Amino acid sequence: SRGLGDVYKRQGRTMLINQQHTWVICAYGESEYLEACIQSLKNQTLQSQIICYSSTPLDSIKELCQRYAIPFYTKQGGGIGKDWNNAMSFVETKYATIAHQDDYYEPDYAEKVLAKMEKNQDVLIGYSDYFEEKDGHKIPANTNLKIKTLMLKTMNLFPASHFWRNRVMAFGNPICCPAVTYNLEKLKNFYFDEGMKVSLDWYAWYKISEYKGRFVYVSDKLMCHRIHEESETSKTIADNTRSKEDLYMYQLFWPKWIANILMKQYVKSQKTNG
């Protein structure tokens, strides 16, 4: 397909380049994992453009970008949603993936997800399954992760059905945000909510689902979400923000009394920082 015609040699390997896809690394503050994230993008079997955005333009971030020849951009921040919208404003390609600085990707993420997305003209977003890591160790699939995988597979039964997607998402958010690639040509006038702190990805899928088109899913676990005490997920669980926003999401799908029952079950899953 168009954009996949260019090749170049690196370390004796022939590398494909996708000129329609951009990795947008969102960097914030000091992160010991940022370089590992960059390296996982540089080591993709299908190469794409890589850029970095930060609302905290520290020298450490700029130096890493210079070392790896990554264009660096900055704007005034104001929360996660504002940063994601700012980061996406610098993308000029059809497809974009927001890479979080603490996470990393398996080498064939771009190749597999983009191949699946390019099979259908009406794709809105594409995503893979994912796994988690804590203290340098891969976490065995716990009940929470197994449920999310089941939800992803269930949603994929009717990938173009708005009704079906919402029925599955009504029970929780199975899609891991950094595992998602966006088709920006189909998502005109889409923006992340800038008032939410943690459930903005779940709300994003709810809003994107209103567009005409399909979600596509690659069942391979091609992305790693790192869990650590300094992560935004851990902080928002600690200050109860997540519970408030998740209850709001359940109430978009259900009457309040059902939303409250589901919320009690969902709170239990937060203990694993899912």
PDB file of C-alpha atoms in Angstrom:
ATOM      1  CA  SER A   1       0.000   0.000   0.000  1.00  0.00           C
ATOM      2  CA  ARG A   2       1.033   3.617  -0.399  1.00  0.00           C
ATOM      3  CA  GLY A   3       3.654   4.645   2.165  1.00  0.00           C
ATOM      4  CA  LEU A   4       5.152   1.177   2.484  1.00  0.00           C
ATOM      5  CA  GLY A   5       7.297   1.377  -0.641  1.00  0.00           C
ATOM      6  CA  ASP A   6      10.476   2.749   0.886  1.00  0.00           C
ATOM      7  CA  VAL A   7      13.149   0.515   2.349  1.00  0.00           C
ATOM      8  CA  TYR A   8      16.551   1.130   3.896  1.00  0.00           C
ATOM      9  CA  LYS A   9      19.364  -0.979   5.269  1.00  0.00           C
ATOM     10  CA  ARG A  10      20.256  -0.998   8.962  1.00  0.00           C
ATOM     11  CA  GLN A  11      22.676  -3.373  10.623  1.00  0.00           C
ATOM     12  CA  GLY A  12      22.436  -5.684   7.632  1.00  0.00           C
ATOM     13  CA  ARG A  13      18.632  -5.792   7.733  1.00  0.00           C
ATOM     14  CA  THR A  14      16.216  -4.408   5.182  1.00  0.00           C
ATOM     15  CA  MET A  15      13.800  -2.106   7.010  1.00  0.00           C
ATOM     16  CA  LEU A  16      10.380  -1.026   5.746  1.00  0.00           C
ATOM     17  CA  ILE A  17       9.253   2.544   6.320  1.00  0.00           C
ATOM     18  CA  ASN A  18       5.624   3.553   6.784  1.00  0.00           C
ATOM     19  CA  GLN A  19       5.381   7.206   5.771  1.00  0.00           C
ATOM     20  CA  GLN A  20       1.761   7.388   6.919  1.00  0.00           C
ATOM     21  CA  HIS A  21       2.405   6.712  10.618  1.00  0.00           C
ATOM     22  CA  THR A  22       3.868   8.805  13.434  1.00  0.00           C
ATOM     23  CA  TRP A  23       4.840   7.778  16.938  1.00  0.00           C
ATOM     24  CA  VAL A  24       4.202  10.668  19.328  1.00  0.00           C
ATOM     25  CA  ILE A  25       6.091  10.208  22.571  1.00  0.00           C
ATOM     26  CA  CYS A  26       4.467  12.095  25.439  1.00  0.00           C
ATOM     27  CA  ALA A  27       7.202  12.904  27.957  1.00  0.00           C
ATOM     28  CA  TYR A  28       6.521  14.557  31.304  1.00  0.00           C
ATOM     29  CA  GLY A  29       9.057  15.402  33.992  1.00  0.00           C
ATOM     30  CA  GLU A  30      11.924  13.034  34.702  1.00  0.00           C
ATOM     31  CA  SER A  31      11.424   9.407  33.661  1.00  0.00           C
ATOM     32  CA  GLU A  32      13.947   6.620  34.020  1.00  0.00           C
ATOM     33  CA  TYR A  33      12.080   4.672  31.334  1.00  0.00           C
ATOM     34  CA  LEU A  34      11.965   7.253  28.515  1.00  0.00           C
ATOM     35  CA  GLU A  35      15.075   5.956  26.738  1.00  0.00           C
ATOM     36  CA  ALA A  36      13.761   2.375  26.801  1.00  0.00           C
ATOM     37  CA  CYS A  37      10.527   3.628  25.238  1.00  0.00           C
ATOM     38  CA  ILE A  38      12.484   5.409  22.481  1.00  0.00           C
ATOM     39  CA  GLN A  39      14.596   2.321  21.818  1.00  0.00           C
ATOM     40  CA  SER A  40      11.489   0.133  21.466  1.00  0.00           C
ATOM     41  CA  LEU A  41      10.219   2.510  18.742  1.00  0.00           C
ATOM     42  CA  LYS A  42      13.584   2.642  16.995  1.00  0.00           C
ATOM     43  CA  ASN A  43      13.659  -1.166  16.959  1.00  0.00           C
ATOM     44  CA  GLN A  44      10.311  -1.632  15.212  1.00  0.00           C
ATOM     45  CA  THR A  45      10.349  -4.004  12.223  1.00  0.00           C
ATOM     46  CA  LEU A  46       8.268  -1.373  10.399  1.00  0.00           C
ATOM     47  CA  GLN A  47       9.832   2.055  10.846  1.00  0.00           C
ATOM     48  CA  SER A  48       7.746   5.206  11.251  1.00  0.00           C
ATOM     49  CA  GLN A  49       8.390   8.841  11.998  1.00  0.00           C
ATOM     50  CA  ILE A  50       9.029   9.497  15.713  1.00  0.00           C
ATOM     51  CA  ILE A  51       8.430  12.843  17.413  1.00  0.00           C
ATOM     52  CA  CYS A  52       8.400  13.843  21.077  1.00  0.00           C
ATOM     53  CA  TYR A  53       6.131  16.309  22.843  1.00  0.00           C
ATOM     54  CA  SER A  54       6.454  17.647  26.384  1.00  0.00           C
ATOM     55  CA  SER A  55       4.880  20.455  28.370  1.00  0.00           C
ATOM     56  CA  THR A  56       7.898  20.160  30.709  1.00  0.00           C
ATOM     57  CA  PRO A  57      10.809  20.759  28.291  1.00  0.00           C
ATOM     58  CA  LEU A  58      13.603  19.535  30.568  1.00  0.00           C
ATOM     59  CA  ASP A  59      17.173  19.331  29.329  1.00  0.00           C
ATOM     60  CA  SER A  60      17.176  15.574  30.007  1.00  0.00           C
ATOM     61  CA  ILE A  61      14.261  15.084  27.579  1.00  0.00           C
ATOM     62  CA  LYS A  62      15.779  17.358  24.929  1.00  0.00           C
ATOM     63  CA  GLU A  63      19.161  15.627  25.170  1.00  0.00           C
ATOM     64  CA  LEU A  64      17.597  12.192  24.637  1.00  0.00           C
ATOM     65  CA  CYS A  65      15.717  13.497  21.611  1.00  0.00           C
ATOM     66  CA  GLN A  66      18.925  14.966  20.175  1.00  0.00           C
ATOM     67  CA  ARG A  67      20.800  11.709  20.764  1.00  0.00           C
ATOM     68  CA  TYR A  68      18.174   9.716  18.871  1.00  0.00           C
ATOM     69  CA  ALA A  69      17.488  12.409  16.228  1.00  0.00           C
ATOM     70  CA  ILE A  70      13.861  12.841  17.319  1.00  0.00           C
ATOM     71  CA  PRO A  71      12.108  16.193  16.648  1.00  0.00           C
ATOM     72  CA  PHE A  72      11.049  17.799  19.939  1.00  0.00           C
ATOM     73  CA  TYR A  73       7.938  19.946  20.427  1.00  0.00           C
ATOM     74  CA  THR A  74       6.473  21.787  23.383  1.00  0.00           C
ATOM     75  CA  LYS A  75       3.351  23.775  24.238  1.00  0.00           C
ATOM     76  CA  GLN A  76       1.697  25.077  27.391  1.00  0.00           C
ATOM     77  CA  GLY A  77       0.320  22.079  29.294  1.00  0.00           C
ATOM     78  CA  GLY A  78      -2.727  21.720  31.507  1.00  0.00           C
ATOM     79  CA  GLY A  79      -3.463  18.098  32.316  1.00  0.00           C
ATOM     80  CA  ILE A  80      -3.207  14.809  30.458  1.00  0.00           C
ATOM     81  CA  GLY A  81      -5.991  15.542  27.953  1.00  0.00           C
ATOM     82  CA  LYS A  82      -4.468  18.907  27.060  1.00  0.00           C
ATOM     83  CA  ASP A  83      -1.047  17.299  26.609  1.00  0.00           C
ATOM     84  CA  TRP A  84      -2.430  14.535  24.373  1.00  0.00           C
ATOM     85  CA  ASN A  85      -4.289  17.083  22.234  1.00  0.00           C
ATOM     86  CA  ASN A  86      -1.175  19.249  22.025  1.00  0.00           C
ATOM     87  CA  ALA A  87       0.981  16.248  21.096  1.00  0.00           C
ATOM     88  CA  MET A  88      -1.408  15.175  18.330  1.00  0.00           C
ATOM     89  CA  SER A  89      -1.446  18.710  16.889  1.00  0.00           C
ATOM     90  CA  PHE A  90       2.085  18.167  15.588  1.00  0.00           C
ATOM     91  CA  VAL A  91       1.206  15.002  13.645  1.00  0.00           C
ATOM     92  CA  GLU A  92       1.011  15.348   9.852  1.00  0.00           C
ATOM     93  CA  THR A  93       0.428  11.687   8.927  1.00  0.00           C
ATOM     94  CA  LYS A  94      -2.745   9.640   8.531  1.00  0.00           C
ATOM     95  CA  TYR A  95      -2.001   7.376  11.502  1.00  0.00           C
ATOM     96  CA  ALA A  96      -0.640   8.247  14.949  1.00  0.00           C
ATOM     97  CA  THR A  97       0.181   6.357  18.140  1.00  0.00           C
ATOM     98  CA  ILE A  98       0.643   8.174  21.448  1.00  0.00           C
ATOM     99  CA  ALA A  99       3.522   6.428  23.195  1.00  0.00           C
ATOM    100  CA  HIS A 100       3.689   7.020  26.946  1.00  0.00           C
ATOM    101  CA  GLN A 101       7.196   7.544  28.264  1.00  0.00           C
ATOM    102  CA  ASP A 102       7.030   4.708  30.823  1.00  0.00           C
ATOM    103  CA  ASP A 103       5.815   2.025  28.415  1.00  0.00           C
ATOM    104  CA  TYR A 104       7.463   0.075  25.615  1.00  0.00           C
ATOM    105  CA  TYR A 105       6.456  -1.840  22.500  1.00  0.00           C
ATOM    106  CA  GLU A 106       7.281  -5.213  21.028  1.00  0.00           C
ATOM    107  CA  PRO A 107       9.249  -4.908  17.738  1.00  0.00           C
ATOM    108  CA  ASP A 108       6.325  -5.949  15.529  1.00  0.00           C
ATOM    109  CA  TYR A 109       3.642  -3.637  17.012  1.00  0.00           C
ATOM    110  CA  ALA A 110       3.628  -1.171  14.105  1.00  0.00           C
ATOM    111  CA  GLU A 111       3.871  -3.857  11.439  1.00  0.00           C
ATOM    112  CA  LYS A 112       0.960  -5.914  12.767  1.00  0.00           C
ATOM    113  CA  VAL A 113      -1.397  -3.114  13.859  1.00  0.00           C
ATOM    114  CA  LEU A 114      -0.942  -0.981  10.730  1.00  0.00           C
ATOM    115  CA  ALA A 115      -1.325  -4.013   8.434  1.00  0.00           C
ATOM    116  CA  LYS A 116      -4.671  -4.757  10.098  1.00  0.00           C
ATOM    117  CA  MET A 117      -5.774  -1.111   9.869  1.00  0.00           C
ATOM    118  CA  GLU A 118      -4.891  -0.788   6.192  1.00  0.00           C
ATOM    119  CA  LYS A 119      -7.146  -3.708   5.254  1.00  0.00           C
ATOM    120  CA  ASN A 120     -10.283  -1.591   5.795  1.00  0.00           C
ATOM    121  CA  GLN A 121     -10.996   1.967   4.676  1.00  0.00           C
ATOM    122  CA  ASP A 122     -13.385   2.680   7.555  1.00  0.00           C
ATOM    123  CA  VAL A 123     -11.017   1.961  10.469  1.00  0.00           C
ATOM    124  CA  LEU A 124     -11.226   4.498  13.289  1.00  0.00           C
ATOM    125  CA  ILE A 125      -8.668   3.033  15.682  1.00  0.00           C
ATOM    126  CA  GLY A 126      -6.521  -0.082  15.815  1.00  0.00           C
ATOM    127  CA  TYR A 127      -5.001  -1.638  18.927  1.00  0.00           C
ATOM    128  CA  SER A 128      -3.292  -4.707  20.286  1.00  0.00           C
ATOM    129  CA  ASP A 129      -3.604  -6.588  23.525  1.00  0.00           C
ATOM    130  CA  TYR A 130      -0.989  -5.730  26.154  1.00  0.00           C
ATOM    131  CA  PHE A 131       0.850  -6.993  29.210  1.00  0.00           C
ATOM    132  CA  GLU A 132       2.100  -5.357  32.395  1.00  0.00           C
ATOM    133  CA  GLU A 133       5.442  -5.102  34.121  1.00  0.00           C
ATOM    134  CA  LYS A 134       6.371  -4.118  37.661  1.00  0.00           C
ATOM    135  CA  ASP A 135       9.870  -3.765  39.158  1.00  0.00           C
ATOM    136  CA  GLY A 136      11.361  -5.122  35.943  1.00  0.00           C
ATOM    137  CA  HIS A 137       9.292  -8.305  35.987  1.00  0.00           C
ATOM    138  CA  LYS A 138       6.444  -9.251  33.674  1.00  0.00           C
ATOM    139  CA  ILE A 139       3.256  -9.720  35.676  1.00  0.00           C
ATOM    140  CA  PRO A 140       1.482 -13.041  35.031  1.00  0.00           C
ATOM    141  CA  ALA A 141      -1.972 -12.453  33.568  1.00  0.00           C
ATOM    142  CA  ASN A 142      -4.194 -11.845  36.602  1.00  0.00           C
ATOM    143  CA  THR A 143      -7.988 -11.988  36.666  1.00  0.00           C
ATOM    144  CA  ASN A 144      -8.262  -8.323  35.722  1.00  0.00           C
ATOM    145  CA  LEU A 145      -6.071  -8.709  32.624  1.00  0.00           C
ATOM    146  CA  LYS A 146      -7.817 -11.936  31.601  1.00  0.00           C
ATOM    147  CA  ILE A 147     -11.197 -10.199  31.778  1.00  0.00           C
ATOM    148  CA  LYS A 148      -9.902  -7.321  29.657  1.00  0.00           C
ATOM    149  CA  THR A 149      -8.566  -9.743  27.028  1.00  0.00           C
ATOM    150  CA  LEU A 150     -11.964 -11.483  26.938  1.00  0.00           C
ATOM    151  CA  MET A 151     -13.663  -8.089  26.503  1.00  0.00           C
ATOM    152  CA  LEU A 152     -11.318  -7.171  23.644  1.00  0.00           C
ATOM    153  CA  LYS A 153     -12.051 -10.460  21.866  1.00  0.00           C
ATOM    154  CA  THR A 154     -15.789 -10.034  22.443  1.00  0.00           C
ATOM    155  CA  MET A 155     -15.771  -6.492  21.065  1.00  0.00           C
ATOM    156  CA  ASN A 156     -13.927  -7.766  17.997  1.00  0.00           C
ATOM    157  CA  LEU A 157     -16.808 -10.118  17.091  1.00  0.00           C
ATOM    158  CA  PHE A 158     -18.657  -7.181  15.468  1.00  0.00           C
ATOM    159  CA  PRO A 159     -15.909  -4.564  14.960  1.00  0.00           C
ATOM    160  CA  ALA A 160     -18.049  -2.134  12.947  1.00  0.00           C
ATOM    161  CA  SER A 161     -21.063  -2.174  15.292  1.00  0.00           C
ATOM    162  CA  HIS A 162     -21.467   0.948  17.420  1.00  0.00           C
ATOM    163  CA  PHE A 163     -24.147  -0.797  19.481  1.00  0.00           C
ATOM    164  CA  TRP A 164     -21.969  -3.867  20.160  1.00  0.00           C
ATOM    165  CA  ARG A 165     -18.888  -1.803  21.101  1.00  0.00           C
ATOM    166  CA  ASN A 166     -20.886   0.155  23.633  1.00  0.00           C
ATOM    167  CA  ARG A 167     -22.425  -2.972  25.139  1.00  0.00           C
ATOM    168  CA  VAL A 168     -18.929  -4.309  25.838  1.00  0.00           C
ATOM    169  CA  MET A 169     -17.488  -0.965  27.016  1.00  0.00           C
ATOM    170  CA  ALA A 170     -20.465  -0.582  29.349  1.00  0.00           C
ATOM    171  CA  PHE A 171     -18.754  -3.115  31.639  1.00  0.00           C
ATOM    172  CA  GLY A 172     -15.400  -1.323  31.754  1.00  0.00           C
ATOM    173  CA  ASN A 173     -12.480  -0.105  29.667  1.00  0.00           C
ATOM    174  CA  PRO A 174     -10.526  -3.012  28.155  1.00  0.00           C
ATOM    175  CA  ILE A 175      -8.479  -0.936  25.689  1.00  0.00           C
ATOM    176  CA  CYS A 176      -5.035   0.185  26.875  1.00  0.00           C
ATOM    177  CA  CYS A 177      -4.558   3.758  25.648  1.00  0.00           C
ATOM    178  CA  PRO A 178      -0.886   3.541  24.525  1.00  0.00           C
ATOM    179  CA  ALA A 179      -1.722   0.373  22.568  1.00  0.00           C
ATOM    180  CA  VAL A 180      -4.018   2.415  20.283  1.00  0.00           C
ATOM    181  CA  THR A 181      -3.236   3.797  16.820  1.00  0.00           C
ATOM    182  CA  TYR A 182      -5.601   6.507  15.548  1.00  0.00           C
ATOM    183  CA  ASN A 183      -6.771   7.031  11.970  1.00  0.00           C
ATOM    184  CA  LEU A 184      -6.742  10.820  11.997  1.00  0.00           C
ATOM    185  CA  GLU A 185      -8.317  11.075   8.545  1.00  0.00           C
ATOM    186  CA  LYS A 186     -11.465   9.480   9.967  1.00  0.00           C
ATOM    187  CA  LEU A 187     -11.381  11.257  13.319  1.00  0.00           C
ATOM    188  CA  LYS A 188     -11.922  14.832  12.193  1.00  0.00           C
ATOM    189  CA  ASN A 189     -12.721  17.193  15.071  1.00  0.00           C
ATOM    190  CA  PHE A 190     -11.975  14.553  17.705  1.00  0.00           C
ATOM    191  CA  TYR A 191     -10.250  15.806  20.875  1.00  0.00           C
ATOM    192  CA  PHE A 192      -9.511  14.218  24.210  1.00  0.00           C
ATOM    193  CA  ASP A 193     -11.515  15.571  27.138  1.00  0.00           C
ATOM    194  CA  GLU A 194      -9.321  18.057  29.001  1.00  0.00           C
ATOM    195  CA  GLY A 195     -11.257  17.972  32.257  1.00  0.00           C
ATOM    196  CA  MET A 196     -10.744  14.301  33.094  1.00  0.00           C
ATOM    197  CA  LYS A 197      -7.570  12.975  34.691  1.00  0.00           C
ATOM    198  CA  VAL A 198      -7.765   9.206  34.226  1.00  0.00           C
ATOM    199  CA  SER A 199     -10.935   7.941  32.492  1.00  0.00           C
ATOM    200  CA  LEU A 200     -10.367  10.202  29.496  1.00  0.00           C
ATOM    201  CA  ASP A 201      -9.275   7.215  27.398  1.00  0.00           C
ATOM    202  CA  TRP A 202     -12.464   5.269  28.194  1.00  0.00           C
ATOM    203  CA  TYR A 203     -14.458   8.426  27.382  1.00  0.00           C
ATOM    204  CA  ALA A 204     -12.428   8.802  24.164  1.00  0.00           C
ATOM    205  CA  TRP A 205     -13.446   5.319  22.969  1.00  0.00           C
ATOM    206  CA  TYR A 206     -17.058   6.185  23.835  1.00  0.00           C
ATOM    207  CA  LYS A 207     -16.865   9.350  21.701  1.00  0.00           C
ATOM    208  CA  ILE A 208     -14.880   7.715  18.866  1.00  0.00           C
ATOM    209  CA  SER A 209     -17.472   4.928  18.782  1.00  0.00           C
ATOM    210  CA  GLU A 210     -20.008   7.529  17.636  1.00  0.00           C
ATOM    211  CA  TYR A 211     -18.092   7.925  14.363  1.00  0.00           C
ATOM    212  CA  LYS A 212     -19.076   5.627  11.498  1.00  0.00           C
ATOM    213  CA  GLY A 213     -16.409   2.981  11.159  1.00  0.00           C
ATOM    214  CA  ARG A 214     -14.711   0.054  12.863  1.00  0.00           C
ATOM    215  CA  PHE A 215     -12.302  -0.703  15.686  1.00  0.00           C
ATOM    216  CA  VAL A 216      -9.671  -3.293  14.697  1.00  0.00           C
ATOM    217  CA  TYR A 217      -7.900  -5.551  17.175  1.00  0.00           C
ATOM    218  CA  VAL A 218      -4.657  -7.529  17.089  1.00  0.00           C
ATOM    219  CA  SER A 219      -4.791 -10.232  19.747  1.00  0.00           C
ATOM    220  CA  ASP A 220      -1.001 -10.394  20.244  1.00  0.00           C
ATOM    221  CA  LYS A 221       0.290  -8.690  23.387  1.00  0.00           C
ATOM    222  CA  LEU A 222       2.439  -6.102  21.614  1.00  0.00           C
ATOM    223  CA  MET A 223       2.758  -3.387  24.259  1.00  0.00           C
ATOM    224  CA  CYS A 224       3.968  -3.276  27.859  1.00  0.00           C
ATOM    225  CA  HIS A 225       2.355  -1.018  30.446  1.00  0.00           C
ATOM    226  CA  ARG A 226       4.729  -0.392  33.331  1.00  0.00           C
ATOM    227  CA  ILE A 227       3.233  -0.094  36.796  1.00  0.00           C
ATOM    228  CA  HIS A 228       5.141   2.024  39.305  1.00  0.00           C
ATOM    229  CA  GLU A 229       4.349   4.396  42.150  1.00  0.00           C
ATOM    230  CA  GLU A 230       5.119   7.573  40.179  1.00  0.00           C
ATOM    231  CA  SER A 231       2.790   6.697  37.306  1.00  0.00           C
ATOM    232  CA  GLU A 232      -0.294   8.830  36.724  1.00  0.00           C
ATOM    233  CA  THR A 233      -2.486   5.730  37.112  1.00  0.00           C
ATOM    234  CA  SER A 234      -1.134   5.046  40.588  1.00  0.00           C
ATOM    235  CA  LYS A 235      -1.552   8.678  41.652  1.00  0.00           C
ATOM    236  CA  THR A 236      -5.152   8.947  40.485  1.00  0.00           C
ATOM    237  CA  ILE A 237      -6.115   5.706  42.213  1.00  0.00           C
ATOM    238  CA  ALA A 238      -4.546   7.025  45.421  1.00  0.00           C
ATOM    239  CA  ASP A 239      -6.540  10.289  45.444  1.00  0.00           C
ATOM    240  CA  ASN A 240      -9.882   8.665  44.433  1.00  0.00           C
ATOM    241  CA  THR A 241     -10.076  10.561  41.126  1.00  0.00           C
ATOM    242  CA  ARG A 242     -10.369   7.326  39.199  1.00  0.00           C
ATOM    243  CA  SER A 243     -13.389   6.111  41.163  1.00  0.00           C
ATOM    244  CA  LYS A 244     -15.298   9.358  40.539  1.00  0.00           C
ATOM    245  CA  GLU A 245     -14.575   9.377  36.825  1.00  0.00           C
ATOM    246  CA  ASP A 246     -15.279   5.674  36.360  1.00  0.00           C
ATOM    247  CA  LEU A 247     -18.667   6.104  38.039  1.00  0.00           C
ATOM    248  CA  TYR A 248     -19.395   8.930  35.585  1.00  0.00           C
ATOM    249  CA  MET A 249     -18.529   6.573  32.714  1.00  0.00           C
ATOM    250  CA  TYR A 250     -20.775   3.780  33.988  1.00  0.00           C
ATOM    251  CA  GLN A 251     -23.628   6.263  34.253  1.00  0.00           C
ATOM    252  CA  LEU A 252     -23.250   7.075  30.544  1.00  0.00           C
ATOM    253  CA  PHE A 253     -24.141   3.461  29.757  1.00  0.00           C
ATOM    254  CA  TRP A 254     -26.454   2.412  32.629  1.00  0.00           C
ATOM    255  CA  PRO A 255     -29.170   3.617  35.026  1.00  0.00           C
ATOM    256  CA  LYS A 256     -27.580   4.855  38.254  1.00  0.00           C
ATOM    257  CA  TRP A 257     -28.490   1.821  40.363  1.00  0.00           C
ATOM    258  CA  ILE A 258     -26.792  -0.568  37.928  1.00  0.00           C
ATOM    259  CA  ALA A 259     -23.826   1.795  37.570  1.00  0.00           C
ATOM    260  CA  ASN A 260     -23.329   1.702  41.352  1.00  0.00           C
ATOM    261  CA  ILE A 261     -23.307  -2.110  41.411  1.00  0.00           C
ATOM    262  CA  LEU A 262     -20.778  -2.304  38.572  1.00  0.00           C
ATOM    263  CA  MET A 263     -18.658   0.341  40.242  1.00  0.00           C
ATOM    264  CA  LYS A 264     -18.278  -1.762  43.383  1.00  0.00           C
ATOM    265  CA  GLN A 265     -16.868  -4.610  41.302  1.00  0.00           C
ATOM    266  CA  TYR A 266     -14.603  -2.294  39.332  1.00  0.00           C
ATOM    267  CA  VAL A 267     -13.100  -0.775  42.481  1.00  0.00           C
ATOM    268  CA  LYS A 268     -11.886  -4.240  43.471  1.00  0.00           C
ATOM    269  CA  SER A 269      -9.969  -4.493  40.183  1.00  0.00           C
ATOM    270  CA  GLN A 270      -8.125  -1.246  40.940  1.00  0.00           C
ATOM    271  CA  LYS A 271      -6.099  -3.073  43.584  1.00  0.00           C
ATOM    272  CA  THR A 272      -4.056  -4.527  40.734  1.00  0.00           C
ATOM    273  CA  ASN A 273      -3.651  -1.041  39.179  1.00  0.00           C
ATOM    274  CA  GLY A 274      -5.310  -2.245  35.971  1.00  0.00           C
TER     275      GLY A 274
END
